[in-house]
Coordinates of N, CA and C in Angstrom, one line a residue:
G1336 N 8.8 -14.3 2.3 CA 9.3 -13.2 1.5 C 8.1 -12.4 1.3
S1337 N 7.9 -11.7 0.2 CA 7.3 -10.8 -0.5 C 7.3 -10.6 -1.9
I1338 N 6.5 -10.4 -2.7 CA 6.5 -10.6 -3.6 C 6.4 -8.8 -4.2
I1339 N 6.1 -8.2 -3.5 CA 6.2 -6.8 -3.8 C 7.6 -5.9 -3.5
S1340 N 8.4 -5.0 -4.6 CA 9.6 -4.7 -4.7 C 9.6 -3.7 -4.7
I1341 N 10.8 -2.6 -4.9 CA 10.7 -1.6 -4.9 C 11.1 -1.5 -6.4
G1342 N 10.2 0.0 -6.7 CA 10.0 0.1 -8.4 C 8.9 -0.2 -8.9
D1343 N 8.3 -1.2 -7.4 CA 6.7 -1.8 -8.7 C 5.9 -0.4 -8.6
Y1344 N 5.0 -0.5 -9.3 CA 3.9 0.6 -9.4 C 2.5 0.2 -8.3
L1345 N 2.1 1.0 -7.5 CA 1.4 0.7 -6.5 C 0.0 1.2 -7.1
Y1346 N -1.1 0.4 -6.8 CA -2.6 0.9 -7.4 C -3.4 1.0 -6.3
F1347 N -4.7 1.4 -6.1 CA -5.6 1.2 -5.2 C -6.9 0.8 -5.7
M1348 N -7.5 0.0 -5.2 CA -9.4 -0.2 -6.4 C -10.4 0.3 -4.9
V1349 N -10.9 1.0 -5.8 CA -12.4 2.1 -5.2 C -13.5 2.0 -6.1
G1350 N -14.4 1.1 -5.2 CA -15.3 0.7 -6.3 C -15.5 -0.1 -7.7
G1351 N -14.1 -1.2 -7.8 CA -13.9 -1.5 -9.1 C -13.0 -0.6 -9.7
T1352 N -12.6 0.4 -9.7 CA -11.4 1.6 -10.5 C -10.5 1.2 -10.0
P1353 N -9.3 0.5 -10.5 CA -7.7 0.9 -10.4 C -7.6 2.4 -10.6
S1354 N -6.5 2.8 -9.6 CA -6.3 4.6 -9.6 C -4.6 3.9 -8.9
Y1355 N -3.7 5.0 -9.7 CA -2.4 4.9 -9.6 C -2.4 5.9 -8.0
A1356 N -1.4 4.9 -7.3 CA -0.9 6.0 -6.1 C 0.3 5.8 -5.9
G1357 N 1.3 5.3 -6.6 CA 2.7 5.9 -6.7 C 3.7 4.8 -7.1
Q1358 N 4.7 5.2 -7.2 CA 5.9 4.0 -7.4 C 6.5 3.4 -5.8
I1359 N 6.6 2.3 -5.9 CA 7.1 1.9 -4.5 C 8.4 2.1 -4.0
E1360 N 9.2 3.0 -2.7 CA 10.5 3.3 -2.6 C 10.9 2.2 -1.4
E1361 N 10.3 2.0 -0.3 CA 10.9 1.1 0.4 C 9.4 -0.3 0.5
V1362 N 10.3 -1.4 1.2 CA 9.3 -2.3 1.9 C 10.0 -2.9 3.0
N1363 N 9.4 -2.4 4.0 CA 9.5 -2.9 5.7 C 8.3 -3.3 6.2
I1364 N 9.3 -4.8 6.4 CA 8.6 -5.9 7.0 C 9.6 -6.7 8.4
N1365 N 9.2 -6.6 9.3 CA 10.1 -7.2 10.3 C 8.3 -7.1 11.2
I1366 N 8.0 -8.8 11.4 CA 6.9 -9.2 11.6 C 6.8 -9.0 13.4
S1367 N 8.4 -9.4 14.2 CA 8.7 -9.7 15.5 C 8.5 -8.4 16.1
G1368 N 8.7 -7.1 15.1 CA 9.0 -5.9 15.3 C 7.8 -5.1 15.5
G1369 N 6.9 -5.8 15.1 CA 4.9 -5.1 14.3 C 5.5 -4.2 13.5
I1370 N 7.0 -4.2 12.4 CA 6.6 -3.3 11.4 C 6.3 -4.2 10.2
N1371 N 5.7 -3.5 9.2 CA 4.9 -3.9 7.7 C 4.2 -2.8 7.1
N1372 N 4.9 -2.2 6.4 CA 4.6 -1.2 5.9 C 5.0 -1.0 4.4
I1373 N 4.7 0.2 3.7 CA 5.6 0.2 2.4 C 5.7 1.8 2.3
V1374 N 6.5 2.3 1.9 CA 6.8 3.9 1.2 C 6.6 4.0 -0.1
I1375 N 5.5 4.8 -0.4 CA 5.9 5.1 -2.0 C 5.6 6.7 -2.5
D1376 N 6.6 6.7 -4.2 CA 6.6 8.3 -3.9 C 4.7 8.6 -4.7
N1377 N 4.5 9.0 -4.0 CA 2.8 9.6 -4.7 C 3.1 10.9 -5.9
S1378 N 4.5 11.3 -6.2 CA 4.2 12.3 -7.1 C 3.1 12.1 -8.7
G1379 N 2.2 12.4 -9.1 CA 1.5 11.8 -10.1 C 0.8 11.1 -9.4
G1380 N 0.7 10.5 -8.1 CA -0.3 9.6 -8.2 C -1.7 10.3 -7.5
G1381 N -2.8 9.4 -7.0 CA -4.0 9.8 -6.6 C -4.2 10.5 -5.4
A1382 N -5.1 10.9 -4.5 CA -5.0 10.9 -3.1 C -5.4 9.3 -2.4
I1383 N -4.9 9.0 -1.9 CA -5.4 7.7 -1.3 C -6.8 7.9 -0.4
P1384 N -7.7 6.9 -0.3 CA -8.7 7.1 0.5 C -8.1 6.8 2.0
G1385 N -9.2 7.4 3.1 CA -8.7 7.2 4.2 C -9.3 5.9 5.1
V1386 N -10.4 5.1 4.3 CA -10.9 3.8 4.4 C -10.2 2.9 3.4
A1387 N -10.5 1.8 4.6 CA -9.5 0.2 3.9 C -9.9 -0.2 2.4
V1388 N -9.1 -0.3 1.8 CA -9.0 -0.1 0.2 C -8.2 -1.4 -0.2
F1389 N -8.7 -2.1 -1.2 CA -7.8 -2.8 -1.7 C -6.8 -2.5 -2.7
F1390 N -5.5 -2.8 -2.3 CA -4.2 -2.4 -3.3 C -3.9 -3.4 -4.2
L1391 N -2.9 -3.2 -5.1 CA -2.3 -4.1 -6.2 C -1.0 -3.7 -6.4
A1392 N 0.0 -4.0 -6.5 CA 1.3 -3.5 -7.1 C 1.2 -4.7 -8.4
I1393 N 2.0 -3.6 -9.5 CA 2.2 -4.1 -10.9 C 3.6 -4.3 -11.6
K1394 N 4.3 -5.1 -11.6 CA 5.9 -4.6 -12.1 C 6.0 -4.3 -13.4
D1395 N 7.1 -3.6 -13.3 CA 7.7 -2.9 -14.6 C 7.7 -4.0 -16.0
A1396 N 6.9 -3.9 -16.6 CA 6.8 -5.0 -17.8 C 8.1 -5.1 -18.7
T1397 N 8.8 -3.8 -18.9 CA 10.0 -4.1 -19.2 C 10.9 -4.8 -19.0
A1398 N 11.3 -4.2 -17.1 CA 12.4 -4.9 -16.5 C 11.7 -6.5 -16.1
E1399 N 10.8 -7.0 -16.3 CA 10.4 -8.0 -15.7 C 10.3 -9.2 -17.5
S1400 N 10.3 -8.7 -18.4 CA 9.6 -9.2 -19.4 C 11.0 -10.5 -20.4
H1401 N 12.1 -9.6 -20.2 CA 13.3 -10.4 -20.8 C 14.5 -11.3 -20.3
G1402 N 14.4 -12.2 -21.2 CA 15.6 -13.3 -20.6 C 17.3 -12.6 -20.9
M1403 N 17.7 -14.1 -20.7 CA 19.5 -13.9 -20.8 C 19.5 -13.1 -22.4
L1404 N 19.9 -12.3 -22.7 CA 19.9 -11.9 -24.1 C 21.7 -12.9 -25.2
G1405 N 22.6 -13.3 -23.8 CA 23.7 -13.7 -24.5 C 24.5 -13.8 -23.1
H1406 N 25.5 -14.7 -23.8 CA 26.6 -15.0 -22.6 C 27.7 -15.2 -23.5
Y1407 N 29.2 -15.0 -23.1 CA 30.3 -15.4 -23.4 C 31.0 -16.4 -22.0
C1408 N 32.0 -17.2 -23.1 CA 32.7 -18.0 -21.6 C 34.2 -18.0 -22.5
E1409 N 35.2 -18.0 -21.9 CA 36.8 -18.3 -22.4 C 37.2 -19.3 -21.2
F1410 N 37.8 -20.3 -21.4 CA 38.3 -21.1 -20.8 C 39.8 -21.7 -21.6
T1411 N 40.4 -22.9 -20.5 CA 41.7 -23.2 -20.9 C 41.4 -24.4 -20.6
L1412 N 41.6 -25.4 -21.2 CA 41.2 -26.7 -20.7 C 43.1 -27.5 -20.7
T1413 N 43.3 -28.1 -19.5 CA 44.4 -28.6 -20.0 C 44.6 -29.8 -18.9
L1414 N 45.5 -31.0 -19.8 CA 45.2 -32.3 -19.2 C 46.4 -32.5 -19.4
D1415 N 46.4 -33.7 -18.3 CA 48.0 -34.5 -18.1 C 48.2 -35.1 -19.0
T1416 N 49.6 -34.6 -19.8 CA 50.0 -35.6 -21.0 C 50.3 -37.0 -21.0
N1417 N 50.4 -37.8 -19.4 CA 50.6 -39.1 -19.0 C 49.6 -39.4 -19.2
L1418 N 48.4 -39.2 -19.7 CA 46.9 -39.8 -19.2 C 46.8 -41.1 -20.3
T1419 N 46.5 -42.2 -20.2 CA 46.5 -43.4 -21.2 C 44.7 -43.9 -21.6
V1420 N 43.9 -43.0 -20.4 CA 42.3 -42.9 -20.6 C 42.1 -41.8 -21.7
S1421 N 41.0 -42.1 -21.8 CA 40.7 -40.9 -22.6 C 39.5 -40.2 -21.6
S1422 N 39.4 -38.8 -21.7 CA 38.9 -37.5 -21.0 C 37.6 -37.3 -20.9
E1423 N 36.9 -36.6 -20.9 CA 35.3 -36.6 -21.4 C 35.5 -34.5 -20.9
L1424 N 34.7 -34.2 -21.9 CA 34.6 -32.5 -21.9 C 33.0 -32.5 -21.8
F1425 N 32.1 -31.8 -20.8 CA 30.8 -31.6 -21.4 C 30.6 -30.0 -20.7
A1426 N 29.4 -29.6 -21.0 CA 28.7 -28.4 -21.2 C 27.4 -28.4 -20.7
V1427 N 27.1 -28.0 -19.6 CA 25.5 -27.8 -19.0 C 25.1 -26.1 -19.3
E1428 N 23.9 -25.9 -20.1 CA 23.2 -24.8 -20.0 C 21.5 -24.5 -19.7
S1429 N 21.9 -23.4 -18.9 CA 20.5 -23.3 -18.3 C 19.9 -22.1 -19.0
E1430 N 18.8 -21.4 -18.9 CA 18.1 -20.2 -19.0 C 16.6 -20.3 -17.9
V1431 N 16.8 -19.4 -16.8 CA 15.4 -19.1 -16.2 C 15.3 -18.1 -16.2
M1432 N 13.6 -17.7 -16.3 CA 13.0 -16.6 -16.4 C 11.9 -16.4 -15.4
K1433 N 11.8 -15.4 -14.7 CA 10.9 -15.3 -13.7 C 9.4 -15.4 -14.6
S1434 N 8.7 -16.3 -13.6 CA 7.5 -15.9 -14.1 C 6.4 -15.1 -13.7
Y1435 N 5.4 -14.5 -14.1 CA 4.3 -14.0 -13.7 C 3.4 -14.6 -12.7
P1436 N 3.6 -14.4 -11.4 CA 2.4 -15.2 -10.7 C 1.1 -15.1 -10.7

């Protein structure tokens, strides 16, 4: 898999200074087919030099920083009325957030 996603912001580095290249629109990976490229929307971005440069992608901080804000569940519990032993009801809850690598 790739950690780069559609919607990420692509930057390039020349001389240690990052410059905005554009927002990622497509990620195309097919190793057996020899395809390994990304497509960006360069409007508002700088001219990317023709020499080999270092690229980095930055996630949208707003989209990546929020966990679950709330949840709601409604259910009906039905037990056999002929039971003579106790029944148990339990709940499991988890919240998972993506961490920045």
